[in-house]
Short mmCIF file of C-alpha atoms in Angstrom, two decimals:
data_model
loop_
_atom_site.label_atom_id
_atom_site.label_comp_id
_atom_site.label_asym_id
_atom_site.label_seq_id
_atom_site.Cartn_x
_atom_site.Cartn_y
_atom_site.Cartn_z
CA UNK A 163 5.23 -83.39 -15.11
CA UNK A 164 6.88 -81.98 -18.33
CA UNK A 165 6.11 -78.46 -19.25
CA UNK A 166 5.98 -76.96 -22.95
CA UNK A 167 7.96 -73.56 -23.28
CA UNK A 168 5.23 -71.16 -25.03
CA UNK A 169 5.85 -67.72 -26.36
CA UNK A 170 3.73 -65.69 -28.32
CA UNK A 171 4.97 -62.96 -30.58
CA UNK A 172 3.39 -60.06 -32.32
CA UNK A 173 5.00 -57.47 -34.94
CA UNK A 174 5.23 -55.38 -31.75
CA UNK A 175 6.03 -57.30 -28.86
CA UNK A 176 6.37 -60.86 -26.81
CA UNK A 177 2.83 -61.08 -25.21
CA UNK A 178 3.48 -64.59 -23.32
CA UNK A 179 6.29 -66.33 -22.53
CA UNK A 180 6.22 -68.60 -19.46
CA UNK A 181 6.39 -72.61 -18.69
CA UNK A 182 3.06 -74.15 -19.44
CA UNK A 183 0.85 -77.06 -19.00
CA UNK A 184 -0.89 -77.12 -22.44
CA UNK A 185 -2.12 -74.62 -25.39
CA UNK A 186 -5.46 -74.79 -26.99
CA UNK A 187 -5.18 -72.96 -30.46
CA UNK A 188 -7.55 -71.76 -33.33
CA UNK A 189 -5.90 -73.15 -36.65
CA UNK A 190 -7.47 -73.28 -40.17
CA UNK A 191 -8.64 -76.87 -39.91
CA UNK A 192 -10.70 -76.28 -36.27
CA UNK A 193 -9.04 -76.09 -32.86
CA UNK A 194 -5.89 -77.69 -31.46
CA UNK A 195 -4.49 -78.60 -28.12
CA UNK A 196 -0.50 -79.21 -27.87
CA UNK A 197 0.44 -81.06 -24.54
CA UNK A 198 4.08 -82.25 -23.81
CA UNK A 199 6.20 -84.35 -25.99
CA UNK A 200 3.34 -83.59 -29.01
CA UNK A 201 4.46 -84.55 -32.75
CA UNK A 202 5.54 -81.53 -34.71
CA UNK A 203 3.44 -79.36 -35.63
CA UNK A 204 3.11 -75.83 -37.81
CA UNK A 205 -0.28 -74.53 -38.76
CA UNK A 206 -1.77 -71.32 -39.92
CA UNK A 207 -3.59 -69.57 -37.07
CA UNK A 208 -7.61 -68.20 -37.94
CA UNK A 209 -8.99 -65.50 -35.47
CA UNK A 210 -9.85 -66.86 -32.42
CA UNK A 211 -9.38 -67.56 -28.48
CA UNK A 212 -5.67 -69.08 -27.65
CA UNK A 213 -6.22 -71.37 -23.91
CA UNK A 214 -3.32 -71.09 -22.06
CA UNK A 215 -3.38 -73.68 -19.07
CA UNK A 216 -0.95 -73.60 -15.97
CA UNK A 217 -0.25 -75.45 -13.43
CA UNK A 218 -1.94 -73.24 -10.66
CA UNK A 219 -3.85 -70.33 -12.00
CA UNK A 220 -7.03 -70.23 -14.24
CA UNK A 221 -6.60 -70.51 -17.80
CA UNK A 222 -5.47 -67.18 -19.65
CA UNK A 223 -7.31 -66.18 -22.31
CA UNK A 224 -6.36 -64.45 -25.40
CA UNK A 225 -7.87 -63.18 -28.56
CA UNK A 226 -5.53 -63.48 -31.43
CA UNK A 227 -6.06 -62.45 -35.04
CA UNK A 228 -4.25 -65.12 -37.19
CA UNK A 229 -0.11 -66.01 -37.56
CA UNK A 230 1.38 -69.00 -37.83
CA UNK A 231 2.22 -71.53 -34.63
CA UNK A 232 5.12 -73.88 -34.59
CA UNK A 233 5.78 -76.51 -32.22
CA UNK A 234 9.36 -78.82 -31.52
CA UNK A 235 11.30 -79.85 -28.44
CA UNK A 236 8.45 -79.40 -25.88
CA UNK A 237 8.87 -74.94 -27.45
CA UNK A 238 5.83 -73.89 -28.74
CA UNK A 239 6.22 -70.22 -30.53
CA UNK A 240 2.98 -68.46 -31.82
CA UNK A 241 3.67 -65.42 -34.23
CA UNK A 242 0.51 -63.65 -34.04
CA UNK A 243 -0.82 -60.55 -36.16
CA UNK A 244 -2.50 -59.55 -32.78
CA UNK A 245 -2.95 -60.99 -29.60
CA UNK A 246 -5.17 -59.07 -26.71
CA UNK A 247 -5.69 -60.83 -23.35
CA UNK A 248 -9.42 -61.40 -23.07
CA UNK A 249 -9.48 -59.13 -19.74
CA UNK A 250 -8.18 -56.23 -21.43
CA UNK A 251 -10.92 -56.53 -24.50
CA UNK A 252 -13.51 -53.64 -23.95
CA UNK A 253 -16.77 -55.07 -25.43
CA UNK A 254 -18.27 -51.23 -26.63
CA UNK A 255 -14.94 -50.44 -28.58
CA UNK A 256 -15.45 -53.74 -29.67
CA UNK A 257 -18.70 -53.70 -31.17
CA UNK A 258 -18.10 -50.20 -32.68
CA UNK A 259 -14.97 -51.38 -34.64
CA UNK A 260 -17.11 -54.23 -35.85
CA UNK A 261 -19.47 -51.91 -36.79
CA UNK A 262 -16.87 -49.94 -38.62
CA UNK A 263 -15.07 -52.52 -40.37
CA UNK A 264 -18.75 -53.72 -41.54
CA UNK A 265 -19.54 -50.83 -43.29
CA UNK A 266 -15.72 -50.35 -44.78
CA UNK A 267 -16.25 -54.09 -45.99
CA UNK A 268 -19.98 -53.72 -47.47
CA UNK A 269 -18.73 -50.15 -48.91
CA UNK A 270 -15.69 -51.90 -51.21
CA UNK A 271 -15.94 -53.98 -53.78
CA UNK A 272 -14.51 -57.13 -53.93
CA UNK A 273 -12.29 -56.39 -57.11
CA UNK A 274 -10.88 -54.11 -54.66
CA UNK A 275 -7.23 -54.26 -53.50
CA UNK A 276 -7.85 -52.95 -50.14
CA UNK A 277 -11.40 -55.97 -50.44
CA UNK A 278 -9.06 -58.41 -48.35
CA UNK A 279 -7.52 -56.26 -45.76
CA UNK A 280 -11.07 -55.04 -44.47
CA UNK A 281 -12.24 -58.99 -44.35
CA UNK A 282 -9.34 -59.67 -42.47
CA UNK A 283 -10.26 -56.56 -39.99
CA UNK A 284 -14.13 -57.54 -39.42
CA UNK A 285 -12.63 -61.07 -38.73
CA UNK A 286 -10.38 -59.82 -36.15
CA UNK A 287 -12.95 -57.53 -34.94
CA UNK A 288 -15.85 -60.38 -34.63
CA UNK A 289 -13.98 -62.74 -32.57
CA UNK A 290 -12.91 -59.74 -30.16
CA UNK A 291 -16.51 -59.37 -29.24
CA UNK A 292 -17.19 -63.08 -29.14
CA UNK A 293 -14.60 -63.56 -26.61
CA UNK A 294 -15.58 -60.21 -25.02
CA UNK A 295 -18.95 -61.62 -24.64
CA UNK A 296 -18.12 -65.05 -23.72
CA UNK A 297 -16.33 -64.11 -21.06
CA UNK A 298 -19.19 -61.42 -19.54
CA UNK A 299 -16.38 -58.23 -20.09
CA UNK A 300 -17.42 -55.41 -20.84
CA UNK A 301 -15.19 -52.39 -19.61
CA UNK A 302 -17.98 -49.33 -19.96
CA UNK A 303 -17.18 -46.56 -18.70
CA UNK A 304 -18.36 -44.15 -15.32
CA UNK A 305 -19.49 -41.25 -15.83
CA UNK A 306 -19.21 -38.70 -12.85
CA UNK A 307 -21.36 -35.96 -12.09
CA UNK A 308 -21.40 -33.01 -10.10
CA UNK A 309 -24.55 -33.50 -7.87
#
């Protein structure tokens, strides 16, 4: 069975790059799945969960934040703003950078040149605790006590 090369790429590092069965992405105009021998294809990326299916392990999951995706040749390259694996998302640092970026967002106007930047951050922040949630992680932390 043929395999699609996949790589994804953020401004500070190669997150993925393996020999895959198929890719499930969040564009602008809904969701996408590129299998072998798909047409070209470049799309903008939205925030959202990126399906990465293999041959024998479960499907990874990540959370990305937008970027662009190109595919040609059976090589499928996302360039990603941000990319977390779901696994690694901690749902209370989550919720309180939502919470944050909320605020920010309802404090600025929308004149404001720093207006799009904090939309962009509560996006990326919502679909981190979507996923987070989805996926029943939540990462809190143990306290220990002397007894």
């Amino acid at each position: 069975m043929k395999k699609i090369i996949f790589k994804i790429i953020t401004p500070e590092k190669i997150v993925f790059e393996g020999e895959v069965q198929n890719v499930t992405l969040p564009v602008k105009e809904g969701e996408v799945t590129i299998l072998p021998e798909h047409v070209p294809y470049i799309a903008s990326l939205k925030a959202g969960e990126v399906i990465i299916r293999s041959d024998s392990e479960e499907p990874r999951r990540l959370a990305v934040s937008g970027g662009f995706v190109e595919f040609h040749d059976n090589t499928l390259v996302l360039l990603a703003d941000t990319a977390e694996n779901a696994k690694d998302l901690d749902l209370e640092r989550a919720e309180e950078a939502k919470k944050r970026a909320q605020e920010l967002k309802n404090q600025a106007s929308e004149n404001d040149e720093e207006y799009g930047r904090l939309v962009a951050m509560l996006e990326k922040e919502t679909i981190r605790v979507h996923i987070a949630r989805k996926h029943g992680i939540s990462h809190k932390k143990t306290i220990f006590t002397d007894n």
